[in-house]
Coordinates of C-alpha atoms in Angstrom, one line a residue:
X1163 CA 0.0 0.0 0.0
X1164 CA 1.5 3.3 -1.0
X1165 CA 1.9 6.3 1.3
X1166 CA -0.9 8.2 -0.4
X1167 CA -3.3 5.3 0.1
X1168 CA -2.4 5.2 3.8
X1169 CA -2.9 9.0 4.2
X1170 CA -6.2 8.6 2.3
X1171 CA -7.5 6.4 5.1
X1172 CA -6.8 9.2 7.6
X1173 CA -8.4 11.8 5.4
X1174 CA -11.5 9.6 5.1
X1175 CA -11.6 9.2 8.9
X1176 CA -11.3 12.9 9.3
X1177 CA -14.1 13.6 6.8
X1178 CA -16.3 11.1 8.6
X1179 CA -15.7 12.7 12.0
X1180 CA -16.3 16.1 10.5
X1181 CA -19.5 15.0 8.9
X1182 CA -20.6 13.3 12.1
X1183 CA -20.3 16.3 14.4
X1184 CA -21.7 18.7 11.8
X1185 CA -24.8 16.4 11.3
X1186 CA -25.3 16.0 15.0
X1187 CA -25.0 19.7 15.6
X1188 CA -27.6 20.3 13.0
X1189 CA -29.9 17.6 14.4
X1190 CA -29.6 19.1 17.8
X1191 CA -31.3 22.3 16.7
X1192 CA -34.6 20.5 16.2
X1193 CA -36.4 19.4 19.4
X1194 CA -38.0 16.3 17.7
X1195 CA -34.5 14.8 17.3
X1196 CA -33.3 15.2 20.9
X1197 CA -34.8 12.1 22.5
X1198 CA -33.4 9.9 19.7
X1199 CA -30.0 11.4 20.0
X1200 CA -30.1 11.0 23.8
X1201 CA -31.1 7.3 23.5
X1202 CA -28.2 6.7 21.0
X1203 CA -25.7 7.8 23.7
X1204 CA -24.6 10.9 21.8
X1205 CA -23.0 12.6 24.9
X1206 CA -20.4 9.8 25.2
X1207 CA -19.8 9.8 21.5
X1208 CA -19.1 13.6 21.4
X1209 CA -16.8 13.7 24.4
X1210 CA -13.7 12.3 22.7
X1211 CA -14.2 14.6 19.8
X1212 CA -13.6 17.6 22.2
X1213 CA -9.9 16.5 22.1
X1214 CA -9.8 15.9 18.4
X1215 CA -6.6 17.0 16.6
X1216 CA -8.7 19.0 14.2
X1217 CA -9.9 22.3 15.7
X1218 CA -13.1 22.6 13.7
X1219 CA -14.2 19.1 14.9
X1220 CA -13.5 20.2 18.5
X1221 CA -15.5 23.4 18.1
X1222 CA -18.4 21.7 16.4
X1223 CA -18.5 18.9 19.0
X1224 CA -18.7 21.6 21.7
X1225 CA -21.4 23.4 19.8
X1226 CA -23.4 20.2 19.6
X1227 CA -23.0 19.5 23.3
X1228 CA -24.2 23.0 24.1
X1229 CA -27.3 22.6 22.0
X1230 CA -28.1 19.3 23.6
X1231 CA -27.5 20.6 27.2
X1232 CA -29.5 23.6 26.4
X1233 CA -32.6 21.5 25.7
X1234 CA -33.3 20.0 29.1
X1235 CA -31.8 19.4 32.5
X1236 CA -31.4 15.6 31.9
X1237 CA -29.0 16.2 29.1
X1238 CA -27.2 18.9 31.0
X1239 CA -26.9 16.4 33.9
X1240 CA -25.5 13.9 31.4
X1241 CA -22.8 16.4 30.4
X1242 CA -21.8 16.9 34.0
X1243 CA -21.9 13.1 34.8
X1244 CA -19.8 12.5 31.6
X1245 CA -17.0 14.4 33.2
X1246 CA -17.0 16.8 30.3
X1247 CA -16.9 20.1 32.2
X1248 CA -13.2 19.8 33.5
X1249 CA -12.2 19.2 29.9
X1250 CA -14.0 22.3 28.7
X1251 CA -12.7 24.4 31.5
X1252 CA -9.1 23.4 30.8
X1253 CA -9.5 24.1 27.1
X1254 CA -10.9 27.6 27.6
X1255 CA -7.5 28.8 28.5
X1256 CA -5.7 26.9 25.7
X1257 CA -7.8 27.0 22.6
X1258 CA -8.6 29.6 19.9
X1259 CA -11.5 32.1 20.1
X1260 CA -13.9 29.9 18.2
X1261 CA -13.5 27.0 20.6
X1262 CA -13.7 29.4 23.6
X1263 CA -17.1 30.7 22.4
X1264 CA -18.4 27.1 21.9
X1265 CA -17.1 26.0 25.3
X1266 CA -18.6 29.0 27.1
X1267 CA -21.9 28.2 25.4
X1268 CA -21.8 24.6 26.9
X1269 CA -21.2 26.0 30.3
X1270 CA -24.0 28.5 29.9
X1271 CA -26.4 25.7 28.6
X1272 CA -25.5 23.5 31.7
X1273 CA -25.6 26.3 34.3
X1274 CA -29.0 27.7 33.3
X1275 CA -31.1 24.8 34.4
X1276 CA -30.6 24.7 38.2
X1277 CA -28.4 25.9 41.1
X1278 CA -27.0 22.4 41.4
X1279 CA -25.8 22.3 37.8
X1280 CA -24.5 25.8 38.1
X1281 CA -22.6 24.7 41.3
X1282 CA -21.0 21.9 39.3
X1283 CA -19.5 24.5 37.0
X1284 CA -18.1 26.4 40.0
X1285 CA -16.7 23.2 41.6
X1286 CA -14.7 22.4 38.4
X1287 CA -13.1 25.8 38.3
X1288 CA -15.3 27.2 35.6
X1289 CA -15.7 30.7 37.1
X1290 CA -12.0 31.5 37.0
X1291 CA -11.8 30.3 33.3
X1292 CA -14.8 32.4 32.4
X1293 CA -13.5 35.5 34.1
X1294 CA -10.2 35.2 32.2
X1295 CA -12.3 35.1 29.0
X1296 CA -13.8 38.5 30.0
X1297 CA -10.3 39.9 29.4
X1298 CA -10.1 38.3 25.9
X1299 CA -9.4 40.6 23.0
X1300 CA -12.3 39.1 21.0
X1301 CA -15.7 40.7 22.0
X1302 CA -17.5 37.5 21.0
X1303 CA -15.5 35.5 23.6
X1304 CA -16.3 38.2 26.2
X1305 CA -20.0 38.0 25.4
X1306 CA -20.1 34.2 25.6
X1307 CA -18.3 34.2 28.9
X1308 CA -20.6 36.9 30.3
X1309 CA -23.7 34.9 29.3
X1310 CA -22.4 31.9 31.2
X1311 CA -21.6 33.9 34.3
X1312 CA -25.0 35.5 34.1
X1313 CA -26.8 32.1 34.1
X1314 CA -24.8 31.0 37.1
X1315 CA -25.3 34.3 39.1
X1316 CA -29.0 34.5 38.6
X1317 CA -29.9 31.4 40.6
X1318 CA -29.1 32.6 44.2
X1319 CA -27.0 34.8 46.4
X1320 CA -24.3 32.1 47.0
X1321 CA -23.6 31.6 43.4
X1322 CA -23.6 35.3 42.7
X1323 CA -21.1 35.7 45.5
X1324 CA -18.9 33.1 43.9
X1325 CA -19.0 35.1 40.6
X1326 CA -18.1 38.2 42.6
X1327 CA -15.3 36.4 44.4
X1328 CA -13.9 35.3 41.1
X1329 CA -13.3 38.9 40.2
X1330 CA -16.0 39.3 37.5
X1331 CA -17.6 42.6 38.5
X1332 CA -14.8 45.0 37.6
X1333 CA -14.4 43.3 34.2
X1334 CA -18.2 43.4 33.6
X1335 CA -18.1 47.2 34.3
X1336 CA -15.4 47.4 31.7
X1337 CA -17.6 45.4 29.3
X1338 CA -20.4 47.9 29.5
X1339 CA -18.0 50.5 28.3
X1340 CA -17.1 48.5 25.1
X1341 CA -18.5 49.7 21.8
X1342 CA -20.3 46.4 20.9
X1343 CA -24.0 46.7 21.8
X1344 CA -24.4 43.0 22.3
X1345 CA -21.6 42.9 24.9
X1346 CA -23.0 46.0 26.7
X1347 CA -26.4 44.3 26.9
X1348 CA -25.2 41.0 28.5
X1349 CA -22.8 42.8 30.8
X1350 CA -25.7 45.0 32.1
X1351 CA -27.9 41.9 32.5
X1352 CA -25.2 40.1 34.5
X1353 CA -24.8 43.1 36.8
X1354 CA -28.5 43.1 37.3
X1355 CA -28.6 39.4 38.1
X1356 CA -25.8 39.9 40.7
X1357 CA -27.4 42.9 42.3
X1358 CA -30.8 41.5 42.8
X1359 CA -30.0 39.0 45.5
X1360 CA -28.8 41.2 48.5
X1361 CA -27.8 44.7 49.5
X1362 CA -24.2 43.5 49.9
X1363 CA -24.0 42.2 46.3
X1364 CA -25.6 45.4 45.0
X1365 CA -23.1 47.4 47.0
X1366 CA -20.2 45.4 45.3
X1367 CA -21.6 46.4 41.9
X1368 CA -21.9 50.1 43.1
X1369 CA -18.3 50.0 44.5
X1370 CA -17.0 48.9 41.1
X1371 CA -18.4 52.2 39.6
X1372 CA -21.2 50.6 37.7
X1373 CA -24.0 53.1 38.4
X1374 CA -22.4 56.1 36.6
X1375 CA -21.8 54.0 33.4
X1376 CA -25.3 52.5 33.5
X1377 CA -27.0 55.9 34.0
X1378 CA -25.2 57.2 30.9
X1379 CA -26.8 54.6 28.8
X1380 CA -30.4 55.3 29.8
X1381 CA -31.0 57.2 26.5
X1382 CA -29.2 54.8 24.3
X1383 CA -31.2 54.2 21.1
X1384 CA -31.0 50.4 21.5
X1385 CA -34.2 49.2 23.2
X1386 CA -32.7 45.9 24.5
X1387 CA -29.8 47.7 26.1
X1388 CA -32.1 50.2 27.8
X1389 CA -34.1 47.3 29.2
X1390 CA -31.0 45.8 30.9
X1391 CA -29.7 49.1 32.1
X1392 CA -33.0 50.1 33.7
X1393 CA -33.3 46.6 35.2
X1394 CA -29.8 46.8 36.7
X1395 CA -30.5 50.2 38.3
X1396 CA -33.8 48.9 39.6
X1397 CA -32.1 45.9 41.2
X1398 CA -29.6 48.2 42.9
X1399 CA -32.1 50.8 44.1
X1400 CA -34.6 48.3 45.6
X1401 CA -32.5 47.2 48.6
X1402 CA -32.0 50.3 50.7
X1403 CA -32.4 54.1 51.0
X1404 CA -28.7 54.6 50.6
X1405 CA -28.5 52.6 47.4
X1406 CA -31.6 54.3 46.0
X1407 CA -30.1 57.7 46.8
X1408 CA -26.9 56.7 45.0
X1409 CA -28.9 55.9 41.9
X1410 CA -30.7 59.2 42.1
X1411 CA -27.4 61.1 42.6
X1412 CA -26.4 60.1 39.0
X1413 CA -29.1 62.6 38.0
X1414 CA -31.4 60.1 36.2
X1415 CA -34.3 62.5 36.8
X1416 CA -36.0 63.9 34.8
X1417 CA -34.1 62.1 31.9
X1418 CA -35.4 58.7 32.8
X1419 CA -39.0 59.8 32.4
X1420 CA -38.6 60.0 28.6
X1421 CA -38.3 56.2 28.7
X1422 CA -41.9 56.0 29.8
X1423 CA -42.9 57.0 26.3
X1424 CA -40.6 54.5 24.6
X1425 CA -42.0 52.3 21.8
X1426 CA -40.7 49.2 23.5
X1427 CA -43.1 47.9 26.1
X1428 CA -40.5 46.4 28.3
X1429 CA -38.5 49.7 28.4
X1430 CA -41.7 51.3 29.8
X1431 CA -42.1 48.5 32.3
X1432 CA -38.5 48.6 33.5
X1433 CA -38.6 52.4 33.8
X1434 CA -41.7 52.2 36.0
X1435 CA -40.1 49.5 38.1
X1436 CA -37.0 51.6 38.6
X1437 CA -39.0 54.6 39.7
X1438 CA -41.1 52.4 42.0
X1439 CA -38.0 50.9 43.7
X1440 CA -36.8 54.4 44.4
X1441 CA -40.1 55.8 45.6
X1442 CA -41.0 53.1 48.0
X1443 CA -38.2 53.9 50.4
X1444 CA -39.0 57.4 51.8
X1445 CA -41.4 60.4 51.4
X1446 CA -38.4 62.5 50.4
X1447 CA -37.5 60.3 47.4
X1448 CA -41.2 60.1 46.4
X1449 CA -41.4 63.9 46.6
X1450 CA -38.4 64.2 44.3
X1451 CA -40.2 62.0 41.8
X1452 CA -43.3 64.2 42.1
X1453 CA -41.3 67.4 41.6
X1454 CA -39.7 65.9 38.5
X1455 CA -43.1 65.3 36.9
X1456 CA -42.8 61.5 37.5
X1457 CA -46.4 60.9 38.7
X1458 CA -48.1 62.5 35.7
X1459 CA -45.6 60.6 33.3
X1460 CA -46.3 57.3 35.0
X1461 CA -50.1 57.8 34.8
X1462 CA -49.8 58.6 31.1
X1463 CA -47.7 55.4 30.7
X1464 CA -50.4 53.3 32.5
X1465 CA -53.0 54.6 30.2
X1466 CA -50.9 53.8 27.1
X1467 CA -50.3 50.1 27.8
X1468 CA -52.1 47.0 29.1
X1469 CA -51.5 43.9 31.3
X1470 CA -48.3 43.3 33.2
X1471 CA -46.6 46.3 31.6
X1472 CA -48.9 48.5 33.8
X1473 CA -48.2 46.7 37.0
X1474 CA -45.1 48.5 38.3
X1475 CA -46.7 51.9 37.5
X1476 CA -49.8 50.9 39.5
X1477 CA -47.7 49.9 42.4
X1478 CA -45.6 53.1 42.2
X1479 CA -48.8 55.2 42.6
X1480 CA -49.7 53.2 45.7
X1481 CA -46.2 53.6 47.2
X1482 CA -46.2 57.3 46.7
X1483 CA -49.7 57.8 48.1
X1484 CA -48.9 55.7 51.1
X1485 CA -46.2 58.0 52.4
X1486 CA -48.3 61.1 53.2
X1487 CA -51.5 63.1 52.6
X1488 CA -49.7 65.6 50.4
X1489 CA -48.2 62.9 48.2
X1490 CA -51.5 61.1 47.9
X1491 CA -53.1 64.4 46.9
X1492 CA -50.4 64.8 44.2
X1493 CA -51.6 61.5 42.7
X1494 CA -55.2 62.7 42.8
X1495 CA -54.3 66.0 41.2
X1496 CA -52.4 64.2 38.4
X1497 CA -55.6 62.3 37.7
X1498 CA -54.2 59.0 38.9
X1499 CA -57.5 57.8 40.6
X1500 CA -59.5 57.5 37.4
X1501 CA -56.7 55.6 35.7
X1502 CA -56.5 53.2 38.6
X1503 CA -60.2 52.8 38.5
X1504 CA -60.0 51.8 34.8
X1505 CA -57.3 49.2 35.6
X1506 CA -59.5 47.8 38.4
X1507 CA -62.5 47.4 36.1
X1508 CA -60.9 46.4 32.8
X1509 CA -57.8 44.3 33.5
X1510 CA -58.5 40.6 33.2
X1511 CA -55.7 39.4 35.5
X1512 CA -56.5 39.2 39.3
X1513 CA -53.0 40.2 40.4
X1514 CA -53.2 43.5 38.4
X1515 CA -56.7 44.2 39.8
X1516 CA -55.3 43.5 43.3
X1517 CA -52.5 46.0 42.8
X1518 CA -55.0 48.6 41.6
X1519 CA -57.2 47.9 44.6
X1520 CA -54.3 48.3 47.0
X1521 CA -53.2 51.6 45.4
X1522 CA -56.7 53.0 45.6
X1523 CA -56.8 52.0 49.3
X1524 CA -53.5 53.9 49.9
X1525 CA -54.9 57.0 48.3
X1526 CA -58.3 57.0 50.0
X1527 CA -57.1 56.2 53.5
X1528 CA -55.8 59.6 54.5
X1529 CA -58.7 62.1 54.8
X1530 CA -62.4 62.5 53.7
X1531 CA -61.2 64.5 50.8
X1532 CA -58.9 61.7 49.6
X1533 CA -61.7 59.1 50.2
X1534 CA -64.2 61.2 48.2
X1535 CA -61.7 61.5 45.3
X1536 CA -61.8 57.7 45.1
X1537 CA -65.5 57.3 45.7
X1538 CA -66.6 59.6 42.9
X1539 CA -64.9 57.3 40.4
X1540 CA -67.4 54.6 41.3
X1541 CA -64.5 52.3 42.5
X1542 CA -66.2 51.3 45.7
X1543 CA -68.9 49.1 44.1
X1544 CA -66.3 47.5 41.9
X1545 CA -64.2 46.7 45.0
X1546 CA -67.3 45.3 46.7
X1547 CA -68.0 43.1 43.7
X1548 CA -64.5 41.8 43.5
X1549 CA -64.5 41.1 47.2
X1550 CA -67.7 39.1 47.1
X1551 CA -67.0 37.3 43.8
X1552 CA -66.2 33.6 44.2
X1553 CA -64.1 33.8 41.0
X1554 CA -61.7 36.3 42.6
X1555 CA -58.4 35.0 43.9
X1556 CA -57.8 35.1 47.6
X1557 CA -55.2 37.9 47.3
X1558 CA -57.7 40.0 45.3
X1559 CA -60.4 39.5 47.9
X1560 CA -58.1 40.4 50.7
X1561 CA -56.8 43.5 49.0
X1562 CA -60.3 44.6 47.9
X1563 CA -61.6 44.2 51.5
X1564 CA -58.7 46.2 52.9
X1565 CA -59.0 48.9 50.4
X1566 CA -62.7 49.3 51.0
X1567 CA -62.2 49.4 54.7
X1568 CA -59.5 52.1 54.3
X1569 CA -61.7 54.2 52.1
X1570 CA -65.0 53.7 53.9
X1571 CA -63.5 54.7 57.3
X1572 CA -62.7 58.1 55.9
X1573 CA -65.5 58.6 53.4
X1574 CA -68.2 61.1 54.2
X1575 CA -69.6 61.4 50.7
X1576 CA -73.0 59.8 51.4
X1577 CA -74.2 59.3 47.8
X1578 CA -71.3 56.9 47.3
X1579 CA -72.1 55.1 50.6
X1580 CA -75.8 54.7 50.1
X1581 CA -75.7 51.6 47.7
X1582 CA -73.7 49.7 50.4
X1583 CA -76.7 49.8 52.7
X1584 CA -78.4 47.2 50.5
X1585 CA -75.5 45.2 49.0
X1586 CA -72.7 45.0 51.5
X1587 CA -72.2 42.1 53.9
X1588 CA -72.2 42.8 57.6
X1589 CA -68.4 43.1 58.0
X1590 CA -68.4 45.9 55.4
X1591 CA -71.8 47.4 56.3
X1592 CA -70.6 48.3 59.8
X1593 CA -68.1 50.7 58.4
X1594 CA -70.7 52.3 56.2
X1595 CA -73.1 52.7 59.1
X1596 CA -70.3 54.2 61.1
X1597 CA -69.8 56.9 58.5
X1598 CA -73.5 57.6 58.2
X1599 CA -73.6 58.0 62.0
X1600 CA -70.7 60.4 62.0
X1601 CA -72.3 62.6 59.3
X1602 CA -76.0 62.4 60.0
X1603 CA -76.6 61.9 63.7
X1604 CA -75.2 65.3 64.8
X1605 CA -77.8 66.9 62.5
X1606 CA -80.8 64.9 63.6
X1607 CA -81.6 66.8 66.7
X1608 CA -81.3 70.2 64.9
X1609 CA -84.2 69.4 62.6
X1610 CA -88.0 69.6 63.1
X1611 CA -89.9 66.4 62.9
X1612 CA -90.9 67.1 59.3
X1613 CA -87.4 67.8 58.3
X1614 CA -86.3 64.6 60.2
X1615 CA -88.8 62.6 58.1
X1616 CA -87.4 64.0 54.9
X1617 CA -83.9 63.3 56.0
X1618 CA -84.6 59.8 56.9
X1619 CA -86.2 59.2 53.5
X1620 CA -83.3 60.8 51.6
X1621 CA -80.5 58.8 53.3
X1622 CA -82.4 55.7 54.4
X1623 CA -82.0 56.6 58.0
X1624 CA -84.6 54.2 59.1
X1625 CA -82.4 51.3 57.9
X1626 CA -79.5 52.7 59.8
X1627 CA -81.4 53.3 63.0
X1628 CA -82.8 49.8 62.8
X1629 CA -79.3 48.3 62.4
X1630 CA -78.1 50.3 65.3
X1631 CA -80.9 49.1 67.5
X1632 CA -80.4 45.5 66.5

């Protein structure tokens, strides 16, 4: 056999390996093929190809493993049990940029399914290798590494702390300063996932100087980047007054309010969430938002969208109104009550109705003037109906009852109370009778008997007197 014939055998073998991994990588993109591939033992067949002498075969084998592991946790578990992770981690430091991206994709696909699988990546030294990739010259490698780190960090505080301890945060802050939009997006998302778990982790992100760079990107024209930036700032601000004030000190107001008019629904939602997380802490922060025109802007935003996009804005109005009479009056003056009443009546989801009920209760609980502002929108009968409906969720019933109680205990606007004399159950009726008593009884003894009869007819005083006697 000649030398050429011998080499031809190796060439055929290489072509067969190449064709095999390429075909498997293609098959793995279609869900209907996954179970067949799994039963055929594909994981164990791909593993040796990760060490193939041909770089393209290595890369394609890693890509195929990533697609398989991405499909479900059983296959991700098979990758872990097949002892493939140490091999990938070792190769991350040694191979070219194409292999690094494929290997990081495998780690991302494994880590996304559960804290246990993410912990397996940590245990085999994956974090250190991924953090090194954040310093790579190629932005695609940085992006792939950031994706993997984000899927690990999002599970819980312990895994996020492990990502922080590996030194990822300063490098992620550098990544959001890179010109590539895709890299900026994922870096902001990872910072958000780290910050969400605890004040300490959020403080680590702040200490790395992230807030200033995030705030600069609020008006970036890329909608997906704005979503992540606003989310990251929200996750930082939510934990404490100090962190919220640090976000405010970057002078995001009134600039951030323009995002409430964005075409992207999730930019609107994340903007409302950010303002809500700031407002909830103190009356002073809420007043700052009111002074910047934030209440009117949020009310307009609620009116321009539907469903869960409305939810943070509804809650924001409730938080602001809860702080003080003056802040609740600011919501009323900005025409927030009619918009909340519309949400209460029109939204199909119980959790959104419950939020609207809670917000109305926070507005109406302060003074008779506040309660009347809610009552004249005809919200009280809607709250009663939701409370008494067997189709309402338990949370909606509880919040509707609490809101009614808060409003009724302050309401002296009798035309709004009168229908409750006939329809309300006893536990609600007692609050209505109490308000009639406060308004009417001091006047009874000042009227002549004829005037008293007219008064009792007008406000159904006989029913009230009967209930008091009984």
